[in-house]
mmCIF file of C-alpha atoms in Angstrom:
data_model
loop_
_atom_site.group_PDB
_atom_site.id
_atom_site.type_symbol
_atom_site.label_atom_id
_atom_site.label_comp_id
_atom_site.label_asym_id
_atom_site.label_seq_id
_atom_site.Cartn_x
_atom_site.Cartn_y
_atom_site.Cartn_z
ATOM 1 C CA UNK Y 11 122.639 192.925 -25.406
ATOM 2 C CA UNK Y 12 124.043 196.405 -25.822
ATOM 3 C CA UNK Y 13 126.099 197.538 -22.801
ATOM 4 C CA UNK Y 14 125.440 200.712 -20.819
ATOM 5 C CA UNK Y 15 128.793 202.160 -21.861
ATOM 6 C CA UNK Y 16 127.928 201.689 -25.487
ATOM 7 C CA UNK Y 17 124.595 203.344 -25.015
ATOM 8 C CA UNK Y 18 126.313 206.266 -23.239
ATOM 9 C CA UNK Y 19 128.773 206.704 -26.093
ATOM 10 C CA UNK Y 20 125.951 206.660 -28.656
ATOM 11 C CA UNK Y 21 124.032 209.265 -26.592
ATOM 12 C CA UNK Y 22 127.067 211.565 -26.353
ATOM 13 C CA UNK Y 23 127.702 211.277 -30.103
ATOM 14 C CA UNK Y 24 124.005 212.014 -30.770
ATOM 15 C CA UNK Y 25 124.182 214.990 -28.495
ATOM 16 C CA UNK Y 26 127.176 216.550 -30.208
ATOM 17 C CA UNK Y 27 125.474 215.942 -33.601
ATOM 18 C CA UNK Y 28 122.326 217.731 -32.407
ATOM 19 C CA UNK Y 29 124.012 220.667 -30.581
ATOM 20 C CA UNK Y 30 125.102 222.534 -33.780
ATOM 21 C CA UNK Y 31 121.589 222.183 -35.281
ATOM 22 C CA UNK Y 32 119.983 223.430 -32.057
ATOM 23 C CA UNK Y 33 122.342 226.429 -31.812
ATOM 24 C CA UNK Y 34 121.594 227.385 -35.467
ATOM 25 C CA UNK Y 35 117.815 227.071 -34.784
ATOM 26 C CA UNK Y 36 118.193 229.232 -31.687
ATOM 27 C CA UNK Y 37 119.968 232.058 -33.542
ATOM 28 C CA UNK Y 38 117.720 231.784 -36.581
ATOM 29 C CA UNK Y 39 114.744 232.462 -34.248
ATOM 30 C CA UNK Y 40 116.472 235.643 -33.056
ATOM 31 C CA UNK Y 41 116.968 236.811 -36.630
ATOM 32 C CA UNK Y 42 113.304 236.187 -37.399
ATOM 33 C CA UNK Y 43 112.236 238.024 -34.273
ATOM 34 C CA UNK Y 44 114.435 241.033 -35.000
ATOM 35 C CA UNK Y 45 114.416 241.467 -38.827
ATOM 36 C CA UNK Y 46 116.779 243.964 -40.483
ATOM 37 C CA UNK Y 47 115.396 247.454 -41.117
ATOM 38 C CA UNK Y 48 114.098 248.101 -44.640
ATOM 39 C CA UNK Y 49 116.631 248.943 -47.410
ATOM 40 C CA UNK Y 50 116.760 252.694 -48.001
ATOM 41 C CA UNK Y 51 116.149 254.029 -51.510
ATOM 42 C CA UNK Y 52 119.816 254.801 -51.882
ATOM 43 C CA UNK Y 53 120.967 251.270 -51.019
ATOM 44 C CA UNK Y 54 122.916 249.538 -53.800
ATOM 45 C CA UNK Y 55 124.894 246.405 -54.500
ATOM 46 C CA UNK Y 56 128.105 246.221 -56.514
ATOM 47 C CA UNK Y 57 130.540 243.400 -57.273
ATOM 48 C CA UNK Y 58 134.001 243.871 -55.797
ATOM 49 C CA UNK Y 59 136.522 242.152 -58.017
ATOM 50 C CA UNK Y 60 140.212 242.395 -57.116
ATOM 51 C CA UNK Y 61 143.083 241.895 -59.435
ATOM 52 C CA UNK Y 62 145.678 239.209 -59.066
ATOM 53 C CA UNK Y 63 148.208 241.873 -58.000
ATOM 54 C CA UNK Y 64 145.894 243.072 -55.221
ATOM 55 C CA UNK Y 65 145.273 239.584 -53.902
ATOM 56 C CA UNK Y 66 149.028 238.851 -53.870
ATOM 57 C CA UNK Y 67 149.503 242.067 -51.918
ATOM 58 C CA UNK Y 68 146.904 240.986 -49.355
ATOM 59 C CA UNK Y 69 148.360 237.487 -49.057
ATOM 60 C CA UNK Y 70 151.907 238.900 -48.575
ATOM 61 C CA UNK Y 71 151.016 240.135 -45.054
ATOM 62 C CA UNK Y 72 150.734 236.580 -43.638
ATOM 63 C CA UNK Y 73 153.114 233.760 -44.280
ATOM 64 C CA UNK Y 74 150.653 231.148 -43.204
ATOM 65 C CA UNK Y 75 148.188 231.928 -46.024
ATOM 66 C CA UNK Y 76 148.430 231.890 -49.846
ATOM 67 C CA UNK Y 77 146.423 233.759 -52.451
ATOM 68 C CA UNK Y 78 144.106 230.673 -52.731
ATOM 69 C CA UNK Y 79 142.985 231.163 -49.085
ATOM 70 C CA UNK Y 80 141.154 234.390 -49.981
ATOM 71 C CA UNK Y 81 138.165 235.191 -52.140
ATOM 72 C CA UNK Y 82 138.955 237.852 -54.712
ATOM 73 C CA UNK Y 83 135.289 238.912 -55.312
ATOM 74 C CA UNK Y 84 131.952 239.254 -53.572
ATOM 75 C CA UNK Y 85 128.799 241.384 -53.869
ATOM 76 C CA UNK Y 86 128.985 244.431 -51.573
ATOM 77 C CA UNK Y 87 125.977 246.231 -50.271
ATOM 78 C CA UNK Y 88 126.568 249.964 -49.838
ATOM 79 C CA UNK Y 89 124.711 253.247 -49.156
ATOM 80 C CA UNK Y 90 126.201 256.280 -50.887
ATOM 81 C CA UNK Y 91 124.548 259.659 -50.511
ATOM 82 C CA UNK Y 92 126.342 262.083 -52.910
ATOM 83 C CA UNK Y 93 123.482 264.470 -53.789
ATOM 84 C CA UNK Y 94 122.746 267.791 -52.162
ATOM 85 C CA UNK Y 95 126.185 267.900 -50.373
ATOM 86 C CA UNK Y 96 129.565 269.559 -50.696
ATOM 87 C CA UNK Y 97 131.619 267.366 -53.053
ATOM 88 C CA UNK Y 98 134.750 268.376 -51.104
ATOM 89 C CA UNK Y 99 133.349 267.107 -47.790
ATOM 90 C CA UNK Y 100 133.253 263.307 -48.077
ATOM 91 C CA UNK Y 101 132.855 261.053 -45.081
ATOM 92 C CA UNK Y 102 133.128 257.241 -44.993
ATOM 93 C CA UNK Y 103 132.016 255.010 -42.081
ATOM 94 C CA UNK Y 104 134.262 251.977 -41.710
ATOM 95 C CA UNK Y 105 132.377 249.454 -39.683
ATOM 96 C CA UNK Y 106 133.455 247.456 -36.646
ATOM 97 C CA UNK Y 107 133.475 243.631 -36.292
ATOM 98 C CA UNK Y 108 130.008 242.336 -37.049
ATOM 99 C CA UNK Y 109 128.688 245.856 -37.815
ATOM 100 C CA UNK Y 110 126.258 246.696 -40.622
ATOM 101 C CA UNK Y 111 125.089 249.856 -42.337
ATOM 102 C CA UNK Y 112 121.835 250.262 -40.423
ATOM 103 C CA UNK Y 113 123.782 250.485 -37.130
ATOM 104 C CA UNK Y 114 125.340 253.727 -38.287
ATOM 105 C CA UNK Y 115 122.453 255.649 -39.770
ATOM 106 C CA UNK Y 116 122.269 258.254 -36.944
ATOM 107 C CA UNK Y 117 125.963 259.006 -37.505
ATOM 108 C CA UNK Y 118 125.388 259.376 -41.249
ATOM 109 C CA UNK Y 119 122.375 261.629 -40.686
ATOM 110 C CA UNK Y 120 124.379 263.927 -38.421
ATOM 111 C CA UNK Y 121 127.045 264.540 -41.092
ATOM 112 C CA UNK Y 122 124.473 264.770 -43.916
ATOM 113 C CA UNK Y 123 122.870 267.678 -42.102
ATOM 114 C CA UNK Y 124 126.279 269.417 -42.209
ATOM 115 C CA UNK Y 125 126.554 269.084 -45.987
ATOM 116 C CA UNK Y 126 128.800 265.944 -46.125
ATOM 117 C CA UNK Y 127 128.591 263.408 -48.921
ATOM 118 C CA UNK Y 128 128.592 259.989 -47.217
ATOM 119 C CA UNK Y 129 129.407 256.359 -47.817
ATOM 120 C CA UNK Y 130 128.322 253.487 -45.540
ATOM 121 C CA UNK Y 131 128.956 249.886 -46.597
ATOM 122 C CA UNK Y 132 128.918 246.236 -45.372
ATOM 123 C CA UNK Y 133 132.046 244.148 -45.282
ATOM 124 C CA UNK Y 134 131.996 240.712 -47.004
ATOM 125 C CA UNK Y 135 129.573 238.394 -45.185
ATOM 126 C CA UNK Y 136 128.248 241.303 -43.120
ATOM 127 C CA UNK Y 137 124.868 242.945 -43.162
ATOM 128 C CA UNK Y 138 123.404 242.748 -46.657
ATOM 129 C CA UNK Y 139 126.627 241.887 -48.491
ATOM 130 C CA UNK Y 140 127.037 238.447 -49.899
ATOM 131 C CA UNK Y 141 128.743 235.632 -47.983
ATOM 132 C CA UNK Y 142 132.344 235.109 -49.024
ATOM 133 C CA UNK Y 143 134.535 232.086 -48.499
ATOM 134 C CA UNK Y 144 138.107 232.092 -47.302
ATOM 135 C CA UNK Y 145 140.177 234.039 -44.786
ATOM 136 C CA UNK Y 146 139.233 237.565 -43.655
ATOM 137 C CA UNK Y 147 141.973 240.003 -42.656
ATOM 138 C CA UNK Y 148 142.022 243.716 -41.946
ATOM 139 C CA UNK Y 149 144.175 244.100 -45.124
ATOM 140 C CA UNK Y 150 141.610 242.338 -47.224
ATOM 141 C CA UNK Y 151 138.793 244.380 -45.781
ATOM 142 C CA UNK Y 152 140.954 247.432 -46.433
ATOM 143 C CA UNK Y 153 141.277 246.585 -50.127
ATOM 144 C CA UNK Y 154 137.481 246.074 -50.296
ATOM 145 C CA UNK Y 155 137.073 249.449 -48.683
ATOM 146 C CA UNK Y 156 139.489 251.159 -51.106
ATOM 147 C CA UNK Y 157 137.582 249.666 -54.040
ATOM 148 C CA UNK Y 158 134.205 251.055 -52.974
ATOM 149 C CA UNK Y 159 135.654 254.471 -51.999
ATOM 150 C CA UNK Y 160 137.249 254.815 -55.412
ATOM 151 C CA UNK Y 161 133.936 253.948 -57.044
ATOM 152 C CA UNK Y 162 131.867 256.383 -55.009
ATOM 153 C CA UNK Y 163 134.416 259.262 -54.620
ATOM 154 C CA UNK Y 164 136.779 258.824 -57.640
ATOM 155 C CA UNK Y 165 139.800 261.094 -57.274
ATOM 156 C CA UNK Y 166 138.490 262.590 -53.998
ATOM 157 C CA UNK Y 167 139.833 262.529 -50.500
ATOM 158 C CA UNK Y 168 137.597 261.278 -47.689
ATOM 159 C CA UNK Y 169 137.293 261.563 -43.889
ATOM 160 C CA UNK Y 170 137.449 258.042 -42.472
ATOM 161 C CA UNK Y 171 135.496 257.204 -39.325
ATOM 162 C CA UNK Y 172 136.463 253.675 -38.151
ATOM 163 C CA UNK Y 173 134.938 251.839 -35.263
ATOM 164 C CA UNK Y 174 137.031 249.091 -33.571
ATOM 165 C CA UNK Y 175 138.087 246.775 -36.447
ATOM 166 C CA UNK Y 176 137.127 249.604 -38.724
ATOM 167 C CA UNK Y 177 139.883 251.576 -37.037
ATOM 168 C CA UNK Y 178 142.388 248.998 -38.051
ATOM 169 C CA UNK Y 179 141.062 249.128 -41.648
ATOM 170 C CA UNK Y 180 141.320 252.898 -41.545
ATOM 171 C CA UNK Y 181 144.998 252.781 -40.447
ATOM 172 C CA UNK Y 182 145.560 250.377 -43.371
ATOM 173 C CA UNK Y 183 143.960 252.765 -45.805
ATOM 174 C CA UNK Y 184 145.897 255.759 -44.423
ATOM 175 C CA UNK Y 185 149.184 253.977 -44.977
ATOM 176 C CA UNK Y 186 148.423 252.310 -48.283
ATOM 177 C CA UNK Y 187 146.244 254.862 -49.946
ATOM 178 C CA UNK Y 188 147.410 258.245 -48.463
ATOM 179 C CA UNK Y 189 146.122 260.096 -51.536
ATOM 180 C CA UNK Y 190 142.631 258.930 -50.642
ATOM 181 C CA UNK Y 191 142.551 259.973 -46.979
ATOM 182 C CA UNK Y 192 141.813 263.461 -45.680
ATOM 183 C CA UNK Y 193 141.550 262.561 -41.964
ATOM 184 C CA UNK Y 194 141.083 259.575 -39.695
ATOM 185 C CA UNK Y 195 138.835 259.148 -36.668
ATOM 186 C CA UNK Y 196 139.262 255.884 -34.691
ATOM 187 C CA UNK Y 197 136.648 254.942 -32.152
ATOM 188 C CA UNK Y 198 137.911 252.207 -29.812
ATOM 189 C CA UNK Y 199 141.063 251.232 -31.661
ATOM 190 C CA UNK Y 200 144.823 251.832 -31.499
ATOM 191 C CA UNK Y 201 147.679 250.492 -33.590
ATOM 192 C CA UNK Y 202 148.624 247.928 -30.914
ATOM 193 C CA UNK Y 203 144.963 246.812 -30.873
ATOM 194 C CA UNK Y 204 145.351 246.839 -27.109
ATOM 195 C CA UNK Y 205 147.810 247.808 -24.338
ATOM 196 C CA UNK Y 206 151.291 249.147 -24.562
ATOM 197 C CA UNK Y 207 154.276 248.335 -22.370
ATOM 198 C CA UNK Y 208 156.194 250.847 -20.249
ATOM 199 C CA UNK Y 209 158.614 251.468 -23.082
ATOM 200 C CA UNK Y 210 155.779 252.433 -25.492
ATOM 201 C CA UNK Y 211 155.754 249.161 -27.511
ATOM 202 C CA UNK Y 212 152.821 246.830 -28.050
ATOM 203 C CA UNK Y 213 152.065 244.385 -25.246
ATOM 204 C CA UNK Y 214 152.355 241.049 -27.044
ATOM 205 C CA UNK Y 215 151.147 238.952 -24.061
ATOM 206 C CA UNK Y 216 148.127 236.706 -24.123
ATOM 207 C CA UNK Y 217 144.885 238.686 -24.108
ATOM 208 C CA UNK Y 218 142.164 236.547 -22.523
ATOM 209 C CA UNK Y 219 139.281 238.840 -23.464
ATOM 210 C CA UNK Y 220 140.132 239.036 -27.078
ATOM 211 C CA UNK Y 221 140.726 235.317 -27.191
ATOM 212 C CA UNK Y 222 137.309 234.700 -25.602
ATOM 213 C CA UNK Y 223 135.470 236.937 -28.038
ATOM 214 C CA UNK Y 224 137.282 235.577 -31.099
ATOM 215 C CA UNK Y 225 137.037 231.863 -30.544
ATOM 216 C CA UNK Y 226 134.604 230.337 -33.027
ATOM 217 C CA UNK Y 227 133.298 227.435 -30.908
ATOM 218 C CA UNK Y 228 132.757 229.770 -27.883
ATOM 219 C CA UNK Y 229 130.950 232.337 -29.955
ATOM 220 C CA UNK Y 230 128.897 229.601 -31.542
ATOM 221 C CA UNK Y 231 127.777 228.443 -28.095
ATOM 222 C CA UNK Y 232 127.020 231.983 -26.922
ATOM 223 C CA UNK Y 233 125.036 232.832 -30.020
ATOM 224 C CA UNK Y 234 123.756 236.271 -30.731
ATOM 225 C CA UNK Y 235 122.022 237.634 -27.632
ATOM 226 C CA UNK Y 236 124.251 235.853 -25.118
ATOM 227 C CA UNK Y 237 127.230 237.678 -26.625
ATOM 228 C CA UNK Y 238 125.598 240.867 -25.348
ATOM 229 C CA UNK Y 239 125.354 239.323 -21.851
ATOM 230 C CA UNK Y 240 128.976 238.346 -22.008
ATOM 231 C CA UNK Y 241 129.967 241.853 -23.100
ATOM 232 C CA UNK Y 242 128.086 243.412 -20.260
ATOM 233 C CA UNK Y 243 129.974 241.248 -17.770
ATOM 234 C CA UNK Y 244 133.442 241.286 -19.371
ATOM 235 C CA UNK Y 245 133.834 244.847 -20.820
ATOM 236 C CA UNK Y 246 131.044 246.738 -19.063
ATOM 237 C CA UNK Y 247 128.897 247.314 -22.114
ATOM 238 C CA UNK Y 248 125.632 248.957 -21.112
ATOM 239 C CA UNK Y 249 122.645 246.616 -20.931
ATOM 240 C CA UNK Y 250 120.288 248.325 -23.292
ATOM 241 C CA UNK Y 251 118.063 247.425 -26.212
ATOM 242 C CA UNK Y 252 120.367 249.431 -28.507
ATOM 243 C CA UNK Y 253 123.460 247.463 -27.551
ATOM 244 C CA UNK Y 254 121.573 244.181 -27.758
ATOM 245 C CA UNK Y 255 120.616 245.075 -31.345
ATOM 246 C CA UNK Y 256 124.281 245.089 -32.322
ATOM 247 C CA UNK Y 257 124.211 241.278 -32.043
ATOM 248 C CA UNK Y 258 120.560 240.437 -32.791
ATOM 249 C CA UNK Y 259 120.948 241.000 -36.546
ATOM 250 C CA UNK Y 260 124.032 238.808 -36.850
ATOM 251 C CA UNK Y 261 124.337 235.737 -39.023
ATOM 252 C CA UNK Y 262 126.204 232.961 -37.248
ATOM 253 C CA UNK Y 263 128.794 232.783 -40.067
ATOM 254 C CA UNK Y 264 129.687 236.446 -39.522
ATOM 255 C CA UNK Y 265 129.697 236.128 -35.759
ATOM 256 C CA UNK Y 266 132.152 233.265 -35.624
ATOM 257 C CA UNK Y 267 134.465 234.192 -38.552
ATOM 258 C CA UNK Y 268 135.276 237.914 -38.566
ATOM 259 C CA UNK Y 269 136.641 238.141 -34.989
ATOM 260 C CA UNK Y 270 139.601 235.972 -36.127
ATOM 261 C CA UNK Y 271 140.926 239.102 -37.828
ATOM 262 C CA UNK Y 272 141.905 240.424 -34.422
ATOM 263 C CA UNK Y 273 144.449 237.723 -33.812
ATOM 264 C CA UNK Y 274 145.946 238.231 -37.239
ATOM 265 C CA UNK Y 275 146.559 241.979 -36.888
ATOM 266 C CA UNK Y 276 150.315 242.698 -36.924
ATOM 267 C CA UNK Y 277 150.550 245.035 -33.972
ATOM 268 C CA UNK Y 278 154.241 245.805 -34.180
ATOM 269 C CA UNK Y 279 154.131 246.459 -37.925
ATOM 270 C CA UNK Y 280 151.368 248.986 -37.724
ATOM 271 C CA UNK Y 281 152.563 250.508 -34.461
ATOM 272 C CA UNK Y 282 155.858 251.424 -36.207
ATOM 273 C CA UNK Y 283 154.333 252.500 -39.525
ATOM 274 C CA UNK Y 284 151.731 254.977 -38.194
ATOM 275 C CA UNK Y 285 154.649 257.406 -37.925
ATOM 276 C CA UNK Y 286 154.142 257.773 -41.676
ATOM 277 C CA UNK Y 287 150.573 259.092 -41.439
ATOM 278 C CA UNK Y 288 150.451 262.689 -42.443
ATOM 279 C CA UNK Y 289 146.843 263.599 -41.992
ATOM 280 C CA UNK Y 290 144.904 264.655 -38.834
ATOM 281 C CA UNK Y 291 143.997 261.692 -36.630
ATOM 282 C CA UNK Y 292 141.462 261.664 -33.778
ATOM 283 C CA UNK Y 293 141.353 258.726 -31.351
ATOM 284 C CA UNK Y 294 138.227 258.352 -29.168
ATOM 285 C CA UNK Y 295 137.342 255.770 -26.545
ATOM 286 C CA UNK Y 296 134.975 255.093 -23.701
ATOM 287 C CA UNK Y 297 136.369 254.941 -20.190
ATOM 288 C CA UNK Y 298 135.792 251.182 -19.817
ATOM 289 C CA UNK Y 299 137.711 250.422 -23.022
ATOM 290 C CA UNK Y 300 140.776 250.166 -20.789
ATOM 291 C CA UNK Y 301 139.562 246.630 -20.163
ATOM 292 C CA UNK Y 302 140.592 245.728 -23.759
ATOM 293 C CA UNK Y 303 143.571 247.998 -23.869
ATOM 294 C CA UNK Y 304 142.292 251.257 -25.383
ATOM 295 C CA UNK Y 305 143.414 253.431 -22.484
ATOM 296 C CA UNK Y 306 145.207 256.784 -22.031
ATOM 297 C CA UNK Y 307 148.614 255.126 -22.402
ATOM 298 C CA UNK Y 308 147.879 253.270 -25.659
ATOM 299 C CA UNK Y 309 146.087 256.202 -27.178
ATOM 300 C CA UNK Y 310 148.780 258.673 -26.087
ATOM 301 C CA UNK Y 311 151.464 256.494 -27.640
ATOM 302 C CA UNK Y 312 149.673 256.534 -30.994
ATOM 303 C CA UNK Y 313 149.298 260.295 -30.747
ATOM 304 C CA UNK Y 314 153.026 260.659 -29.974
ATOM 305 C CA UNK Y 315 154.006 258.488 -32.947
ATOM 306 C CA UNK Y 316 151.775 260.256 -35.402
ATOM 307 C CA UNK Y 317 152.676 263.755 -34.179
ATOM 308 C CA UNK Y 318 151.082 267.158 -33.752
ATOM 309 C CA UNK Y 319 148.154 266.376 -36.124
ATOM 310 C CA UNK Y 320 146.873 263.684 -33.738
ATOM 311 C CA UNK Y 321 144.917 263.880 -30.514
ATOM 312 C CA UNK Y 322 142.772 261.651 -28.319
ATOM 313 C CA UNK Y 323 139.783 261.854 -25.948
ATOM 314 C CA UNK Y 324 138.247 259.445 -23.412
ATOM 315 C CA UNK Y 325 134.625 259.633 -22.326
ATOM 316 C CA UNK Y 326 133.758 258.725 -18.765
ATOM 317 C CA UNK Y 327 131.196 255.991 -18.081
ATOM 318 C CA UNK Y 328 131.101 254.514 -21.593
ATOM 319 C CA UNK Y 329 132.248 251.173 -22.964
ATOM 320 C CA UNK Y 330 133.508 249.931 -26.359
ATOM 321 C CA UNK Y 331 129.876 250.268 -27.561
ATOM 322 C CA UNK Y 332 129.398 253.890 -26.504
ATOM 323 C CA UNK Y 333 127.746 254.783 -29.816
ATOM 324 C CA UNK Y 334 124.676 252.926 -28.573
ATOM 325 C CA UNK Y 335 124.887 253.935 -24.889
ATOM 326 C CA UNK Y 336 123.793 256.712 -22.591
ATOM 327 C CA UNK Y 337 125.500 257.800 -19.371
ATOM 328 C CA UNK Y 338 124.364 260.558 -16.976
ATOM 329 C CA UNK Y 339 121.732 261.548 -19.523
ATOM 330 C CA UNK Y 340 124.235 261.896 -22.321
ATOM 331 C CA UNK Y 341 124.417 259.974 -25.583
ATOM 332 C CA UNK Y 342 127.789 258.388 -26.337
ATOM 333 C CA UNK Y 343 127.246 258.794 -30.054
ATOM 334 C CA UNK Y 344 126.446 262.495 -29.685
ATOM 335 C CA UNK Y 345 129.617 262.953 -27.572
ATOM 336 C CA UNK Y 346 131.753 261.319 -30.244
ATOM 337 C CA UNK Y 347 130.093 263.303 -33.055
ATOM 338 C CA UNK Y 348 130.640 266.570 -31.147
ATOM 339 C CA UNK Y 349 134.373 265.681 -30.734
ATOM 340 C CA UNK Y 350 134.533 264.958 -34.534
ATOM 341 C CA UNK Y 351 132.794 268.315 -35.281
ATOM 342 C CA UNK Y 352 135.353 270.179 -33.159
ATOM 343 C CA UNK Y 353 138.203 268.217 -34.737
ATOM 344 C CA UNK Y 354 137.098 268.964 -38.298
ATOM 345 C CA UNK Y 355 136.546 272.588 -37.574
ATOM 346 C CA UNK Y 356 140.096 272.856 -36.185
ATOM 347 C CA UNK Y 357 141.817 271.244 -39.162
ATOM 348 C CA UNK Y 358 139.497 272.029 -42.081
#
């Protein structure tokens, strides 16, 4: 006769076998309920293929990985609008973690109306781009970004607008491809990817919030919509349909893989090197971003290190997701775009 303890062990094993399947089914139902918007007529796919030298460069940033840990190619989805615009006014949206092109259409439309040529694209395994194996790092995403920018705007300089992780990628591009960059706007990002200490250096202490939102098993359990609930509680994201949509379109693979790039970001390296940036830099953040370190101190330190071409602005009542929020009747995205308009008018 089978003992109770044996039955209990079998039940526990069966439960852990079934949980991953149940979680995938739960998140698949969300994707089916909230399908991606239709592909616009200017949507395209191109194969990104990096050289051996580029992959060796990417791998050189981290001792724990080799070239074989990265995928050198994938099919990138992108949206380039280069007709009926000023060929000297080129703007590129560099997405945040888990972001996708359709989340930035309002931003693109705003600058298109002002005569900008624009580029909006999906990272590997994001949005409509193909899934890619291997490690993801900001440096790898930076090389992907450089490849598509060169394809769409060959020989031209571009204004970079980077949200969160996209801000990290934008810093990478500014330092490694200075000939390509005309200006940089960072929304919810600093070189330290968080707080600074009293002496102006990066706080290298344990960051519980970033750990929580970058741990694969935890994110797997939370799934898509529950991540929104967690963000509302932890970082004061506004509880709206627009902010919920940031997660609803996610694939589980993207959701649990890309956040690991946060922990790999070499804070001290970039915090020291941003002194070499020679183009105008605008840092923007919502008031509640102080919860993840993007506060007046951290932004002021980046401005100080970059110099007189840099400035920062913080918007009261908004969170890290202010582009999809409203506060006191005002749109966070419109406030950010207005700040960018003023910034560009001042420098260009």
